[in-house]
Amino acid sequence: MDRKAIIAIVLSAIFLFAYPYIIKRIYPPQLQPVETTAVDKGRVEKAPSGVVTVPDSGVAAEREKISAREELTVVETPLYRAVLTNIGGAIKKWELKKYRVSMEEGSPHVNLVGTLNGESTFRTRLITGSSSETVVFKPAPNKRVVVSKGETPEVVFRGVTSNGLSIEKRYIFNGEDYDVGTELRIKNLGKKPVDGFVETDLAAWYKAKKKKSKKSYFHTGPLVRSDKTLLRIKKKEPRKSGSGNILWVGIENKYFLTALVPATDIPTNWSGELVSQSLSRARSQFAIKLSPGDTAVYKYKSFMGPKKYDLLLKEKKGLVESIEFGFFAPMAKPMLVVLNFFQRYVVNYGLAVILLTVLIKIIFYPLTKHSLTSMQGMKKIQPQLVAIKERYKNDKEKLNKEIMGLYKKHKINPVSGCLPMILQIPVFIALYEVLYVAIELRHAPLFLWITDLSAKDPYYVTPILMGASMFVQQKMSPTSPDPTQAKMMLFLPIIFTVMFLNFPSGLVIYWLVNNLLSIAQQYHINLGQKKAAVKV
């Protein structure tokens, strides 16, 4: 292997090592989700109470029946446990039963909703003129709803606003996914027309990271998906708003998404805001214009769940774009699809990574075979190369011409030896992104001590095995006649081992299996050439 090939391999190694740090510099760390959030009843936003004088005495009579005291309704499905409040018809807690905050024993379920200082999610407000009123509903008649697969029960809140609007908010649950249908039915009971907006808030609380904690370059906060683009609100510009037809608006973190998806293409005012170091908020507004006695119906769907690729793809509306695959998304997405396909049959994502490695090796087999054959050819012509270098050591132009003539005569491409490694860099980075982003790999085990493929090997066994396999592969490959270059190649396994110590264990397993397959392939080619030499 000549000097250019050595340099290419070394530069590739440096790039692989530096990639995570480069990304973290490009994308600054975001706030992290609060692991558990208790409902602070003492801080619930104060709602209007008592009888409110309105133009229609019938409206006042209706409002007399509504108490401002907060009452909760619990909804249990196989996938989540939700707590709803009559204050704004909001959601105060949304615990995902299949996901825990950490792998520690007794770790709580992931809660996508935090409520403090009156902030809650999917809270309904009425905006008229310069006034804003959180709708206080009658407590739902059913305090506990258990949802089984195939069932679609409803939780209905009813209330009357101070300016005479009767509002019915209907949640439609199901036991098979994370969708919740919502219907707002608004009727003007008063004697005057009402012109304004119905506003829905989404809120999430986060805590700032500790200085020593691991950085993350994935977005946490509000985002909105229009017909053309996906806009994420970040620290540099902490508040953005707009108006028009949107596909959805929501709040995200690395693995989970809360989104409001309008059921129809109606103009929507939207905003996203990083309110403080701990609060993230998104809003949508639908315009209302009702004459006395008129009724309007607004529908939307909410999604509160994991960013599973297949799940979000099924949801449509571009929700799948909330998964941040980065620059290598065109390769990362199909790679995740293949991993999910293998996992359906082998059940274990670790085994799926191994099968993916085998598949990639098969795809690269012709190129790798050509590379190894070329390297063997380089080994055969080493004596001639040494002679040419000695003969033309004072004439560089003649030296290069003679070397290229020798390569051409024996049909050898000196660069082909490092091509397989260089071409696998995009594959490596795409898999890196999948392991860091895809919730499918979060807390996914292989066996024994490998309990999370998205985290590093806690005992560093696989990185050491990977380095050892790389050393064996180097010993089996033809060596450079230059002693300096030969020593440099022997140092590569050490460099790669150090690099991989903190990489996701799934990525290390990919490289380890790839090395083992390369060793088998090298052995097969070497054996074939020995047999051919004996026959001659």
Coordinates of C-alpha atoms in Angstrom, one line a residue:
M1 CA 0.0 0.0 0.0
D2 CA 1.6 3.3 -1.0
R3 CA 1.8 6.6 0.9
K4 CA -1.3 8.1 -0.6
A5 CA -3.4 5.2 0.5
I6 CA -1.9 5.4 4.0
I7 CA -2.8 9.1 4.2
A8 CA -6.3 8.4 3.0
I9 CA -6.9 5.8 5.7
V10 CA -5.5 8.0 8.4
L11 CA -7.6 10.9 7.4
S12 CA -10.6 8.7 7.3
A13 CA -9.9 7.6 10.9
I14 CA -9.5 11.2 12.0
F15 CA -12.8 12.1 10.4
L16 CA -14.7 9.2 12.0
F17 CA -13.3 10.2 15.4
A18 CA -14.0 13.9 15.0
Y19 CA -17.5 13.6 13.5
P20 CA -19.5 13.5 16.8
Y21 CA -17.6 16.5 18.0
I22 CA -18.0 18.4 14.8
I23 CA -21.8 17.9 14.9
K24 CA -21.9 19.1 18.5
R25 CA -20.2 22.3 17.5
I26 CA -22.6 22.9 14.6
Y27 CA -25.7 22.1 16.8
P28 CA -25.3 23.5 20.3
P29 CA -26.7 21.5 23.2
Q30 CA -30.4 21.8 24.0
L31 CA -32.4 21.7 27.2
Q32 CA -33.3 18.3 28.6
P33 CA -36.7 17.0 29.5
V34 CA -37.7 16.8 33.1
E35 CA -37.7 13.2 34.1
T36 CA -40.8 13.4 36.4
T37 CA -43.1 16.3 37.0
A38 CA -45.7 16.4 39.7
V39 CA -49.0 18.2 39.3
D40 CA -48.8 21.4 41.4
K41 CA -52.4 22.0 42.3
G42 CA -51.6 25.0 44.3
R43 CA -50.4 26.8 41.2
V44 CA -53.2 26.0 38.7
E45 CA -54.1 29.1 36.8
K46 CA -57.0 30.9 38.5
A47 CA -60.2 30.5 36.6
P48 CA -63.2 32.6 36.7
S49 CA -65.7 31.6 39.4
G50 CA -69.2 32.6 40.4
V51 CA -72.0 34.0 38.3
V52 CA -70.9 36.2 35.4
T53 CA -73.3 38.8 34.1
V54 CA -73.8 38.4 30.4
P55 CA -76.4 39.8 28.0
D56 CA -78.5 36.6 28.0
S57 CA -79.9 35.5 31.4
G58 CA -80.0 31.9 30.1
V59 CA -76.2 32.0 29.7
A60 CA -75.7 33.2 33.2
A61 CA -77.9 30.4 34.5
E62 CA -75.7 27.9 32.6
R63 CA -72.5 29.4 34.1
E64 CA -73.9 29.1 37.6
K65 CA -73.7 25.4 37.3
I66 CA -70.0 25.4 36.5
S67 CA -67.5 25.4 39.3
A68 CA -63.9 26.7 39.0
R69 CA -62.7 23.9 41.2
E70 CA -60.3 21.6 39.4
E71 CA -61.5 18.0 38.9
L72 CA -59.5 15.3 37.1
T73 CA -60.3 12.5 34.8
V74 CA -58.0 9.5 34.3
V75 CA -57.8 7.6 31.0
E76 CA -55.9 4.3 30.9
T77 CA -55.0 2.6 27.6
P78 CA -52.5 -0.2 26.9
L79 CA -50.1 2.5 25.7
Y80 CA -50.4 5.4 28.1
R81 CA -52.0 6.8 31.2
A82 CA -53.5 10.3 30.8
V83 CA -54.8 12.8 33.3
L84 CA -57.3 15.4 32.1
T85 CA -58.6 18.5 33.9
N86 CA -61.8 20.5 33.4
I87 CA -59.7 23.7 33.5
G88 CA -59.3 24.4 29.8
G89 CA -60.1 20.8 29.1
A90 CA -56.3 20.3 29.2
I91 CA -54.0 17.3 29.7
K92 CA -52.0 17.4 32.9
K93 CA -50.1 14.1 32.5
W94 CA -49.4 11.7 29.7
E95 CA -47.3 8.7 30.8
L96 CA -46.1 6.3 28.2
K97 CA -46.3 2.8 29.6
K98 CA -43.7 1.2 27.2
Y99 CA -41.0 3.8 27.8
R100 CA -39.1 4.6 31.0
V101 CA -36.8 7.6 31.7
S102 CA -33.8 5.3 32.3
M103 CA -32.9 1.6 32.5
E104 CA -32.5 1.8 36.3
E105 CA -34.8 -0.4 38.3
G106 CA -37.9 1.5 39.4
S107 CA -37.4 4.3 36.8
P108 CA -40.6 6.2 36.2
H109 CA -42.5 6.1 32.9
V110 CA -41.7 8.9 30.4
N111 CA -44.2 11.8 31.0
L112 CA -44.7 14.1 28.0
V113 CA -46.6 16.7 29.9
G114 CA -45.3 19.0 32.7
T115 CA -47.7 21.3 34.6
L116 CA -46.5 24.3 36.7
N117 CA -47.8 27.8 37.1
G118 CA -51.0 26.9 35.2
E119 CA -49.2 25.7 32.1
S120 CA -50.7 22.5 30.7
T121 CA -51.1 21.0 27.2
F122 CA -54.1 21.1 24.9
R123 CA -55.6 23.8 27.0
T124 CA -58.5 25.7 25.3
R125 CA -58.8 29.5 25.5
L126 CA -61.1 32.0 23.9
I127 CA -59.6 35.2 22.5
T128 CA -61.9 38.2 21.8
G129 CA -60.6 41.6 21.3
S130 CA -57.9 42.2 23.9
S131 CA -59.3 39.7 26.4
S132 CA -58.2 36.1 26.9
E133 CA -60.3 33.6 28.9
T134 CA -59.4 30.0 29.7
V135 CA -62.6 28.0 29.3
V136 CA -63.7 26.4 32.6
F137 CA -65.7 23.3 31.8
K138 CA -68.1 21.2 33.9
P139 CA -66.2 18.2 35.2
A140 CA -66.5 15.2 32.9
P141 CA -69.1 12.7 34.2
N142 CA -66.7 9.8 33.9
K143 CA -63.8 10.1 36.3
R144 CA -61.9 7.0 35.1
V145 CA -61.9 5.6 31.6
V146 CA -60.3 2.3 30.7
V147 CA -59.7 1.8 27.0
S148 CA -59.1 -1.7 25.5
K149 CA -58.0 -2.5 21.9
G150 CA -60.8 -1.8 19.4
E151 CA -62.7 0.6 21.7
T152 CA -63.1 4.3 21.1
P153 CA -64.6 5.9 24.2
E154 CA -65.1 9.6 24.6
V155 CA -64.4 12.1 27.3
V156 CA -66.7 15.2 27.0
F157 CA -66.3 18.6 28.6
R158 CA -69.0 21.3 28.4
G159 CA -68.8 24.9 29.4
V160 CA -70.0 28.5 28.8
T161 CA -67.8 31.5 28.4
S162 CA -68.4 35.0 29.8
N163 CA -69.5 36.3 26.5
G164 CA -72.1 33.7 25.9
L165 CA -70.4 30.9 23.9
S166 CA -71.3 27.3 24.7
I167 CA -68.3 25.2 24.1
E168 CA -68.2 21.4 24.0
K169 CA -64.8 19.7 23.9
R170 CA -64.9 16.1 23.0
Y171 CA -61.8 13.8 23.2
I172 CA -62.0 10.5 21.3
F173 CA -59.5 7.9 22.5
N174 CA -58.5 4.5 21.2
G175 CA -56.5 1.6 22.6
E176 CA -54.3 0.9 19.6
D177 CA -52.2 4.0 19.0
Y178 CA -51.2 7.4 20.3
D179 CA -53.7 9.4 18.3
V180 CA -56.5 11.3 20.1
G181 CA -59.3 12.9 18.1
T182 CA -60.6 16.2 19.4
E183 CA -63.8 18.1 18.4
L184 CA -64.7 21.6 19.5
R185 CA -68.4 22.5 19.0
I186 CA -69.0 26.2 19.7
K187 CA -72.5 27.8 19.7
N188 CA -73.3 31.5 20.3
L189 CA -76.0 31.6 23.0
G190 CA -75.8 35.4 23.4
K191 CA -77.5 38.2 21.5
K192 CA -74.4 39.8 20.0
P193 CA -72.1 38.4 17.3
V194 CA -68.7 37.1 18.6
D195 CA -65.6 37.6 16.6
G196 CA -62.3 36.1 17.8
F197 CA -60.1 33.0 18.1
V198 CA -60.2 29.6 19.8
E199 CA -56.6 29.0 21.0
T200 CA -55.0 25.7 22.0
D201 CA -51.8 25.6 24.0
L202 CA -49.2 22.9 24.0
A203 CA -46.6 23.3 26.8
A204 CA -43.7 21.3 28.1
W205 CA -41.3 21.9 31.0
Y206 CA -37.6 21.2 30.8
K207 CA -34.6 21.7 33.1
A208 CA -31.2 23.0 32.1
K209 CA -28.4 20.5 31.8
K210 CA -25.6 20.2 34.4
K211 CA -22.3 21.4 33.1
K212 CA -20.8 17.9 33.4
S213 CA -23.6 16.1 31.6
K214 CA -23.3 14.7 28.2
K215 CA -24.1 17.2 25.4
S216 CA -26.8 16.6 22.8
Y217 CA -27.2 18.3 19.5
F218 CA -30.8 17.3 19.0
H219 CA -33.5 19.8 19.1
T220 CA -35.8 20.2 22.1
G221 CA -38.7 22.6 21.8
P222 CA -41.4 23.9 19.5
L223 CA -41.6 23.1 15.8
V224 CA -44.2 23.6 13.0
R225 CA -44.6 21.8 9.7
S226 CA -46.0 23.8 6.8
D227 CA -46.6 22.6 3.3
K228 CA -43.0 23.2 2.3
T229 CA -40.8 23.3 5.4
L230 CA -40.2 22.1 8.9
L231 CA -39.3 25.0 11.2
R232 CA -37.7 24.4 14.6
I233 CA -37.6 27.3 17.1
K234 CA -34.2 27.5 18.7
K235 CA -32.4 29.7 21.2
K236 CA -31.0 32.1 18.6
E237 CA -34.5 33.2 17.8
P238 CA -36.7 32.0 20.7
R239 CA -40.1 33.1 19.3
K240 CA -41.6 32.7 15.9
S241 CA -45.1 32.9 14.6
G242 CA -47.0 32.8 11.4
S243 CA -50.4 32.3 9.7
G244 CA -51.7 30.0 7.0
N245 CA -52.4 26.4 6.3
I246 CA -50.1 24.1 8.3
L247 CA -49.8 20.4 8.5
W248 CA -49.1 20.4 12.3
V249 CA -47.5 22.2 15.2
G250 CA -45.9 20.6 18.2
I251 CA -43.2 20.2 20.8
E252 CA -40.4 17.6 20.6
N253 CA -37.3 16.2 22.2
K254 CA -34.9 13.7 20.9
Y255 CA -37.2 10.7 21.1
F256 CA -40.8 11.9 21.7
L257 CA -43.3 14.3 20.0
T258 CA -46.4 16.1 21.0
A259 CA -48.3 17.5 17.9
L260 CA -51.6 19.1 17.0
V261 CA -52.7 18.1 13.5
P262 CA -55.7 20.2 12.1
A263 CA -58.3 17.9 10.5
T264 CA -59.0 20.3 7.7
D265 CA -57.0 22.8 5.7
I266 CA -58.2 26.0 7.4
P267 CA -56.0 29.0 8.1
T268 CA -54.3 28.7 11.4
N269 CA -52.4 31.3 13.4
W270 CA -49.4 29.5 15.0
S271 CA -46.5 30.4 17.3
G272 CA -43.6 28.6 19.0
E273 CA -41.7 30.0 21.9
L274 CA -38.9 29.1 24.3
V275 CA -40.5 31.0 27.1
S276 CA -37.7 30.6 29.6
Q277 CA -34.9 28.2 30.6
S278 CA -37.5 25.7 31.6
L279 CA -40.7 26.3 29.6
S280 CA -41.4 25.5 25.9
R281 CA -44.7 26.4 24.4
A282 CA -46.5 26.0 21.0
R283 CA -49.9 27.5 20.1
S284 CA -52.5 27.3 17.4
Q285 CA -55.5 29.6 16.8
F286 CA -58.6 29.0 14.7
A287 CA -60.7 32.1 13.9
I288 CA -64.4 32.2 14.9
K289 CA -67.1 34.5 13.7
L290 CA -70.5 33.6 15.1
S291 CA -73.8 35.4 14.9
P292 CA -76.4 34.8 17.6
G293 CA -77.6 31.2 17.5
D294 CA -74.8 30.1 15.0
T295 CA -72.7 26.9 15.6
A296 CA -69.2 26.1 14.4
V297 CA -67.3 22.8 14.6
Y298 CA -63.5 22.6 14.6
K299 CA -61.7 19.2 14.6
Y300 CA -58.1 18.3 15.1
K301 CA -56.0 15.3 15.9
S302 CA -53.3 15.1 18.5
F303 CA -50.3 12.8 18.6
M304 CA -48.4 12.2 21.9
G305 CA -45.9 9.4 21.6
P306 CA -42.5 8.1 20.5
K307 CA -40.8 9.0 17.3
K308 CA -40.9 5.5 15.8
Y309 CA -40.2 5.7 12.1
D310 CA -42.9 3.2 11.0
L311 CA -45.5 4.8 13.4
L312 CA -44.9 8.4 12.2
L313 CA -44.8 7.3 8.6
K314 CA -48.2 5.8 9.0
E315 CA -49.5 9.0 10.6
K316 CA -48.6 10.9 7.4
K317 CA -48.8 14.7 7.5
G318 CA -45.0 14.8 7.6
L319 CA -44.7 13.8 11.2
V320 CA -41.9 11.5 10.3
E321 CA -39.7 14.5 9.5
S322 CA -39.5 15.2 13.3
I323 CA -36.8 12.5 13.5
E324 CA -33.5 14.2 13.1
F325 CA -31.3 12.0 10.9
G326 CA -29.1 14.9 9.9
F327 CA -27.1 15.3 6.7
F328 CA -27.0 11.6 6.0
A329 CA -30.7 11.1 6.2
P330 CA -30.9 9.6 2.7
M331 CA -28.8 6.7 3.9
A332 CA -30.0 6.6 7.5
K333 CA -33.7 6.2 6.7
P334 CA -33.4 3.1 4.5
M335 CA -30.9 1.7 7.0
L336 CA -33.5 2.0 9.8
V337 CA -36.1 0.5 7.5
V338 CA -33.9 -2.6 7.0
L339 CA -33.1 -2.8 10.7
N340 CA -36.8 -2.8 11.5
F341 CA -37.4 -5.5 8.8
F342 CA -34.8 -7.8 10.3
Q343 CA -36.0 -7.1 13.8
R344 CA -39.5 -8.4 13.0
Y345 CA -38.0 -11.8 12.3
V346 CA -35.1 -12.1 14.8
V347 CA -36.8 -10.0 17.5
N348 CA -33.5 -8.6 18.8
Y349 CA -32.1 -5.3 17.4
G350 CA -28.6 -6.4 18.1
L351 CA -29.0 -9.4 15.8
A352 CA -30.6 -7.0 13.3
V353 CA -27.4 -4.9 13.4
I354 CA -25.4 -8.0 12.7
L355 CA -27.6 -9.0 9.8
L356 CA -27.4 -5.5 8.4
T357 CA -23.6 -5.7 8.6
V358 CA -23.7 -9.0 6.6
L359 CA -26.0 -7.4 4.0
I360 CA -23.6 -4.4 3.6
K361 CA -20.7 -6.7 3.3
I362 CA -22.4 -8.6 0.5
I363 CA -23.1 -5.3 -1.3
F364 CA -19.5 -4.2 -1.0
Y365 CA -18.1 -7.8 -1.7
P366 CA -17.1 -7.1 -5.4
L367 CA -15.3 -3.9 -4.4
T368 CA -13.6 -5.5 -1.4
K369 CA -12.5 -8.5 -3.4
H370 CA -11.0 -6.3 -6.1
S371 CA -9.2 -4.3 -3.4
L372 CA -7.7 -7.4 -1.7
T373 CA -6.7 -8.8 -5.0
S374 CA -5.0 -5.5 -5.9
M375 CA -3.2 -5.5 -2.6
Q376 CA -1.9 -9.0 -3.3
G377 CA -0.7 -7.8 -6.6
M378 CA 1.1 -4.9 -4.9
K379 CA 2.9 -7.4 -2.7
K380 CA 4.2 -9.4 -5.8
I381 CA 5.7 -6.3 -7.4
Q382 CA 7.3 -5.0 -4.3
P383 CA 10.8 -6.1 -5.4
Q384 CA 10.4 -4.3 -8.7
L385 CA 9.1 -1.2 -7.0
V386 CA 12.1 -1.1 -4.7
A387 CA 14.5 -1.5 -7.6
I388 CA 12.8 1.3 -9.6
K389 CA 13.0 3.6 -6.5
E390 CA 16.6 2.9 -6.1
R391 CA 17.4 3.3 -9.8
Y392 CA 15.6 6.7 -10.2
K393 CA 15.9 8.1 -6.7
N394 CA 17.4 11.3 -8.1
D395 CA 14.9 11.8 -10.9
K396 CA 11.4 12.1 -9.5
E397 CA 9.7 12.6 -12.9
K398 CA 11.2 9.4 -14.3
L399 CA 10.5 7.6 -11.0
N400 CA 6.8 8.4 -11.1
K401 CA 6.6 7.5 -14.8
E402 CA 8.2 4.1 -14.3
I403 CA 6.0 3.3 -11.2
M404 CA 2.8 4.2 -13.1
G405 CA 4.0 2.0 -16.0
L406 CA 4.6 -0.9 -13.6
Y407 CA 1.1 -0.5 -12.2
K408 CA -0.4 -0.4 -15.7
K409 CA 1.5 -3.4 -16.8
H410 CA 0.2 -5.5 -13.9
K411 CA -3.3 -3.9 -13.9
I412 CA -3.0 -2.6 -10.4
N413 CA -4.7 0.4 -8.9
P414 CA -2.8 1.5 -5.8
V415 CA -5.7 3.6 -4.4
S416 CA -8.2 0.6 -4.6
G417 CA -6.7 -0.8 -1.3
C418 CA -8.3 2.0 0.8
L419 CA -11.5 2.4 -1.3
P420 CA -13.7 0.0 0.8
M421 CA -12.9 1.9 4.0
I422 CA -13.5 5.3 2.4
L423 CA -16.8 4.2 0.9
Q424 CA -18.0 2.8 4.1
I425 CA -17.6 6.1 6.0
P426 CA -21.1 7.4 4.8
V427 CA -22.5 4.0 5.9
F428 CA -20.8 4.2 9.2
I429 CA -22.0 7.8 9.9
A430 CA -25.6 6.9 8.8
L431 CA -25.6 4.0 11.2
Y432 CA -24.2 6.3 13.9
E433 CA -27.1 8.7 13.3
V434 CA -29.7 5.8 13.5
L435 CA -28.3 4.6 16.8
Y436 CA -28.3 8.0 18.3
V437 CA -31.7 9.1 17.0
A438 CA -34.0 6.1 16.5
I439 CA -36.1 5.4 19.5
E440 CA -36.3 1.8 18.3
L441 CA -32.6 1.4 19.4
R442 CA -33.1 3.2 22.7
H443 CA -32.7 0.7 25.6
A444 CA -32.6 -2.1 23.0
P445 CA -30.4 -5.0 24.2
L446 CA -28.2 -7.5 22.4
F447 CA -27.3 -10.0 25.1
L448 CA -25.6 -10.3 28.5
W449 CA -23.9 -7.0 29.4
I450 CA -25.0 -5.2 26.2
T451 CA -28.3 -3.8 27.4
D452 CA -28.5 -0.6 25.3
L453 CA -27.3 -0.5 21.7
S454 CA -27.5 3.3 21.7
A455 CA -25.1 3.5 24.6
K456 CA -21.4 2.6 25.0
D457 CA -20.2 -0.8 26.1
P458 CA -20.0 -0.4 29.9
Y459 CA -17.1 -2.8 30.1
Y460 CA -15.4 -1.9 26.8
V461 CA -15.3 -5.5 25.7
T462 CA -16.5 -5.0 22.2
P463 CA -14.1 -2.1 21.4
I464 CA -11.2 -4.2 22.5
L465 CA -12.4 -7.2 20.5
M466 CA -12.8 -4.8 17.5
G467 CA -9.3 -3.5 17.9
A468 CA -7.9 -7.1 18.1
S469 CA -9.8 -8.1 15.0
M470 CA -8.5 -5.1 13.1
F471 CA -4.9 -6.1 14.2
V472 CA -5.4 -9.6 12.8
Q473 CA -6.8 -8.1 9.6
Q474 CA -3.7 -5.9 9.3
K475 CA -1.3 -8.9 9.8
M476 CA -3.1 -10.8 7.1
S477 CA -2.9 -7.9 4.6
P478 CA 0.1 -7.2 2.5
T479 CA 2.5 -4.8 4.2
S480 CA 4.3 -1.8 2.9
P481 CA 8.0 -2.2 2.1
D482 CA 8.5 1.2 3.8
P483 CA 9.1 0.4 7.6
T484 CA 7.6 3.8 8.6
Q485 CA 4.4 3.1 6.8
A486 CA 4.2 -0.4 8.1
K487 CA 4.5 0.8 11.7
M488 CA 1.9 3.4 11.0
M489 CA -0.5 0.7 9.8
L490 CA 0.1 -1.3 13.0
F491 CA -0.9 1.7 15.1
L492 CA -4.3 2.0 13.4
P493 CA -6.0 -0.7 15.5
I494 CA -4.9 1.1 18.6
I495 CA -6.2 4.4 17.3
F496 CA -9.6 2.9 16.3
T497 CA -9.9 1.1 19.7
V498 CA -9.5 4.4 21.5
M499 CA -12.0 6.1 19.1
F500 CA -14.6 3.4 19.6
L501 CA -14.5 3.2 23.4
N502 CA -17.4 5.8 23.8
F503 CA -19.2 5.0 20.6
P504 CA -22.7 3.3 20.8
S505 CA -22.2 -0.4 21.3
G506 CA -24.3 -1.1 18.2
L507 CA -21.9 0.8 16.1
V508 CA -18.9 -1.1 17.6
I509 CA -20.7 -4.4 16.9
Y510 CA -21.2 -3.4 13.3
W511 CA -17.4 -2.6 12.9
L512 CA -16.4 -5.8 14.8
V513 CA -18.6 -8.1 12.6
N514 CA -17.4 -6.2 9.5
N515 CA -13.8 -6.9 10.5
L516 CA -14.5 -10.6 11.1
L517 CA -16.1 -10.9 7.7
S518 CA -13.2 -9.1 6.1
I519 CA -10.8 -11.6 7.8
A520 CA -12.8 -14.5 6.5
Q521 CA -12.8 -12.9 3.0
Q522 CA -9.0 -12.2 3.2
Y523 CA -8.3 -15.8 4.2
H524 CA -10.4 -17.1 1.4
I525 CA -8.6 -15.0 -1.2
N526 CA -5.2 -15.8 0.2
L527 CA -6.0 -19.5 0.1
G528 CA -7.2 -19.3 -3.5
Q529 CA -4.0 -17.5 -4.6
K530 CA -1.9 -20.1 -2.9
K531 CA -3.7 -22.9 -4.7
A532 CA -3.3 -21.1 -8.0
A533 CA 0.4 -20.6 -7.3
V534 CA 0.9 -24.4 -6.6
K535 CA -0.8 -25.3 -9.9
V536 CA 1.5 -23.0 -11.8

